[in-house]
PDB file of C-alpha atoms in Angstrom:
ATOM      1  CA  MET A1173     -11.438  25.169 -20.361  1.00  0.00           C
ATOM      2  CA  LEU A1174     -14.723  24.333 -18.697  1.00  0.00           C
ATOM      3  CA  GLU A1175     -14.522  24.362 -14.887  1.00  0.00           C
ATOM      4  CA  MET A1176     -15.776  21.410 -12.873  1.00  0.00           C
ATOM      5  CA  THR A1177     -14.503  20.069  -9.571  1.00  0.00           C
ATOM      6  CA  ARG A1178     -13.151  16.576  -9.347  1.00  0.00           C
ATOM      7  CA  GLU A1179     -16.082  15.656  -7.082  1.00  0.00           C
ATOM      8  CA  GLU A1180     -18.606  16.897  -9.663  1.00  0.00           C
ATOM      9  CA  PHE A1181     -16.840  14.959 -12.402  1.00  0.00           C
ATOM     10  CA  GLU A1182     -16.693  11.805 -10.273  1.00  0.00           C
ATOM     11  CA  GLU A1183     -20.444  12.133  -9.767  1.00  0.00           C
ATOM     12  CA  LEU A1184     -20.960  12.306 -13.548  1.00  0.00           C
ATOM     13  CA  VAL A1185     -18.905   9.130 -13.953  1.00  0.00           C
ATOM     14  CA  ALA A1186     -20.982   7.438 -11.235  1.00  0.00           C
ATOM     15  CA  GLU A1187     -24.199   8.538 -12.949  1.00  0.00           C
ATOM     16  CA  ALA A1188     -22.923   7.181 -16.283  1.00  0.00           C
ATOM     17  CA  LEU A1189     -22.200   3.851 -14.577  1.00  0.00           C
ATOM     18  CA  ASP A1190     -25.699   3.868 -13.068  1.00  0.00           C
ATOM     19  CA  ARG A1191     -27.175   4.191 -16.578  1.00  0.00           C
ATOM     20  CA  ILE A1192     -25.519   0.961 -17.737  1.00  0.00           C
ATOM     21  CA  PRO A1193     -28.301  -1.646 -17.937  1.00  0.00           C
ATOM     22  CA  PRO A1194     -28.311  -3.995 -14.913  1.00  0.00           C
ATOM     23  CA  GLU A1195     -28.144  -7.044 -17.161  1.00  0.00           C
ATOM     24  CA  LEU A1196     -24.717  -5.798 -18.325  1.00  0.00           C
ATOM     25  CA  THR A1197     -23.387  -4.657 -14.969  1.00  0.00           C
ATOM     26  CA  ARG A1198     -24.182  -8.110 -13.558  1.00  0.00           C
ATOM     27  CA  LEU A1199     -21.812  -9.563 -16.157  1.00  0.00           C
ATOM     28  CA  MET A1200     -18.938  -7.226 -15.312  1.00  0.00           C
ATOM     29  CA  ASP A1201     -16.357  -9.111 -13.304  1.00  0.00           C
ATOM     30  CA  ASN A1202     -13.276  -8.017 -11.381  1.00  0.00           C
ATOM     31  CA  VAL A1203     -13.135  -4.462 -12.701  1.00  0.00           C
ATOM     32  CA  ALA A1204     -12.773  -1.128 -10.893  1.00  0.00           C
ATOM     33  CA  VAL A1205     -13.457   2.364 -12.232  1.00  0.00           C
ATOM     34  CA  PHE A1206     -11.291   5.353 -11.321  1.00  0.00           C
ATOM     35  CA  VAL A1207     -11.179   9.054 -12.127  1.00  0.00           C
ATOM     36  CA  GLU A1208      -7.817  10.718 -12.658  1.00  0.00           C
ATOM     37  CA  ASP A1209      -7.115  14.322 -13.569  1.00  0.00           C
ATOM     38  CA  GLU A1210      -4.721  13.697 -16.464  1.00  0.00           C
ATOM     39  CA  PRO A1211      -3.461  10.813 -18.576  1.00  0.00           C
ATOM     40  CA  ALA A1212       0.214  10.099 -19.180  1.00  0.00           C
ATOM     41  CA  PRO A1213       2.074  13.018 -20.806  1.00  0.00           C
ATOM     42  CA  ASP A1214       2.655  11.020 -24.004  1.00  0.00           C
ATOM     43  CA  ASP A1215      -1.128  10.900 -24.678  1.00  0.00           C
ATOM     44  CA  PRO A1216      -2.594  14.153 -23.251  1.00  0.00           C
ATOM     45  CA  ASP A1217      -5.912  13.865 -25.121  1.00  0.00           C
ATOM     46  CA  LEU A1218      -6.787  10.374 -23.855  1.00  0.00           C
ATOM     47  CA  LEU A1219     -10.298  10.401 -22.387  1.00  0.00           C
ATOM     48  CA  GLY A1220     -10.351   6.932 -20.871  1.00  0.00           C
ATOM     49  CA  LEU A1221      -8.285   3.788 -20.567  1.00  0.00           C
ATOM     50  CA  TYR A1222      -9.069   0.125 -20.005  1.00  0.00           C
ATOM     51  CA  GLU A1223      -6.277  -1.957 -18.530  1.00  0.00           C
ATOM     52  CA  GLY A1224      -6.835  -5.629 -17.944  1.00  0.00           C
ATOM     53  CA  THR A1225      -7.964  -8.859 -19.498  1.00  0.00           C
ATOM     54  CA  PRO A1226     -11.269  -8.642 -21.387  1.00  0.00           C
ATOM     55  CA  LEU A1227     -13.923 -11.142 -20.372  1.00  0.00           C
ATOM     56  CA  THR A1228     -13.645 -12.775 -23.809  1.00  0.00           C
ATOM     57  CA  ASP A1229      -9.928 -13.540 -23.237  1.00  0.00           C
ATOM     58  CA  ARG A1230     -10.206 -15.023 -19.761  1.00  0.00           C
ATOM     59  CA  GLY A1231      -9.719 -18.720 -19.349  1.00  0.00           C
ATOM     60  CA  GLU A1232      -9.121 -21.254 -16.618  1.00  0.00           C
ATOM     61  CA  TRP A1233      -5.858 -19.498 -15.789  1.00  0.00           C
ATOM     62  CA  TYR A1234      -7.733 -16.340 -14.750  1.00  0.00           C
ATOM     63  CA  ALA A1235      -7.840 -16.441 -10.949  1.00  0.00           C
ATOM     64  CA  GLY A1236      -6.366 -14.450  -8.130  1.00  0.00           C
ATOM     65  CA  VAL A1237      -5.503 -11.468 -10.305  1.00  0.00           C
ATOM     66  CA  LEU A1238      -5.888  -7.795  -9.486  1.00  0.00           C
ATOM     67  CA  PRO A1239      -9.046  -6.156 -10.863  1.00  0.00           C
ATOM     68  CA  ASP A1240      -9.088  -4.724 -14.354  1.00  0.00           C
ATOM     69  CA  ARG A1241      -8.890  -0.956 -14.264  1.00  0.00           C
ATOM     70  CA  ILE A1242     -10.983   1.594 -16.116  1.00  0.00           C
ATOM     71  CA  THR A1243      -9.733   5.151 -15.774  1.00  0.00           C
ATOM     72  CA  ILE A1244     -11.672   8.206 -16.935  1.00  0.00           C
ATOM     73  CA  TYR A1245      -9.574  11.361 -17.341  1.00  0.00           C
ATOM     74  CA  ARG A1246     -11.181  14.621 -16.237  1.00  0.00           C
ATOM     75  CA  GLY A1247      -8.801  17.141 -17.853  1.00  0.00           C
ATOM     76  CA  PRO A1248      -9.100  16.032 -21.487  1.00  0.00           C
ATOM     77  CA  VAL A1249     -12.893  15.692 -21.218  1.00  0.00           C
ATOM     78  CA  LEU A1250     -13.250  19.198 -19.807  1.00  0.00           C
ATOM     79  CA  ARG A1251     -10.903  20.660 -22.429  1.00  0.00           C
ATOM     80  CA  MET A1252     -12.867  19.190 -25.328  1.00  0.00           C
ATOM     81  CA  CYS A1253     -16.332  20.200 -24.070  1.00  0.00           C
ATOM     82  CA  ASP A1254     -18.050  23.582 -24.264  1.00  0.00           C
ATOM     83  CA  SER A1255     -20.857  23.025 -21.753  1.00  0.00           C
ATOM     84  CA  ARG A1256     -21.866  20.884 -18.816  1.00  0.00           C
ATOM     85  CA  GLU A1257     -24.255  19.029 -21.113  1.00  0.00           C
ATOM     86  CA  ASP A1258     -21.338  18.192 -23.405  1.00  0.00           C
ATOM     87  CA  VAL A1259     -19.363  16.879 -20.414  1.00  0.00           C
ATOM     88  CA  VAL A1260     -22.300  14.684 -19.346  1.00  0.00           C
ATOM     89  CA  ALA A1261     -22.638  13.245 -22.857  1.00  0.00           C
ATOM     90  CA  GLU A1262     -18.888  12.732 -23.385  1.00  0.00           C
ATOM     91  CA  THR A1263     -18.453  11.150 -19.971  1.00  0.00           C
ATOM     92  CA  GLU A1264     -21.226   8.668 -20.704  1.00  0.00           C
ATOM     93  CA  VAL A1265     -19.742   7.794 -24.107  1.00  0.00           C
ATOM     94  CA  THR A1266     -16.286   7.359 -22.575  1.00  0.00           C
ATOM     95  CA  VAL A1267     -17.550   5.165 -19.730  1.00  0.00           C
ATOM     96  CA  VAL A1268     -19.490   2.960 -22.164  1.00  0.00           C
ATOM     97  CA  HIS A1269     -16.466   2.804 -24.477  1.00  0.00           C
ATOM     98  CA  GLU A1270     -14.156   1.559 -21.725  1.00  0.00           C
ATOM     99  CA  ILE A1271     -16.702  -0.915 -20.343  1.00  0.00           C
ATOM    100  CA  ALA A1272     -17.104  -2.265 -23.868  1.00  0.00           C
ATOM    101  CA  HIS A1273     -13.364  -3.020 -23.875  1.00  0.00           C
ATOM    102  CA  HIS A1274     -13.929  -5.024 -20.667  1.00  0.00           C
ATOM    103  CA  PHE A1275     -16.435  -7.072 -22.667  1.00  0.00           C
ATOM    104  CA  GLY A1276     -13.909  -7.559 -25.470  1.00  0.00           C
ATOM    105  CA  ILE A1277     -15.350  -5.084 -27.984  1.00  0.00           C
ATOM    106  CA  ASP A1278     -12.598  -3.412 -30.019  1.00  0.00           C
ATOM    107  CA  ASP A1279     -12.287   0.209 -31.149  1.00  0.00           C
ATOM    108  CA  ALA A1280     -13.379  -0.514 -34.730  1.00  0.00           C
ATOM    109  CA  ARG A1281     -16.699  -1.988 -33.580  1.00  0.00           C
ATOM    110  CA  LEU A1282     -17.190   0.827 -31.059  1.00  0.00           C
ATOM    111  CA  HIS A1283     -16.751   3.390 -33.846  1.00  0.00           C
ATOM    112  CA  GLU A1284     -19.384   1.558 -35.885  1.00  0.00           C
ATOM    113  CA  LEU A1285     -21.735   1.759 -32.904  1.00  0.00           C
ATOM    114  CA  GLY A1286     -21.083   5.490 -32.372  1.00  0.00           C
ATOM    115  CA  TYR A1287     -18.924   5.129 -29.275  1.00  0.00           C
ATOM    116  CA  GLY A1288     -15.619   6.022 -30.896  1.00  0.00           C
TER     117      GLY A1288
END
């Protein structure tokens, strides 16, 4: 497995977020991004997870709720990558993939766009 400290990985996630176009980040609402070492044991290869209510599903009822949560998992990303460059690329794809869920884009469409 490729070695990378949690701090280094968190920096890669932050850099991936910084590469999201400002016109999209301005539209993101009530969402927080976290880095965790491992996903739940029942899905050990999960790279990222979006938990919340996509922007497209929010209505008048949506107020006073906790932020949506995007979690990027360090362990599975490092296990699937062979180089730092691979980790950078996979982290960016995973971050974009989970943000797309925040915007209401499903997995099928993300696969079509190359973010599967």
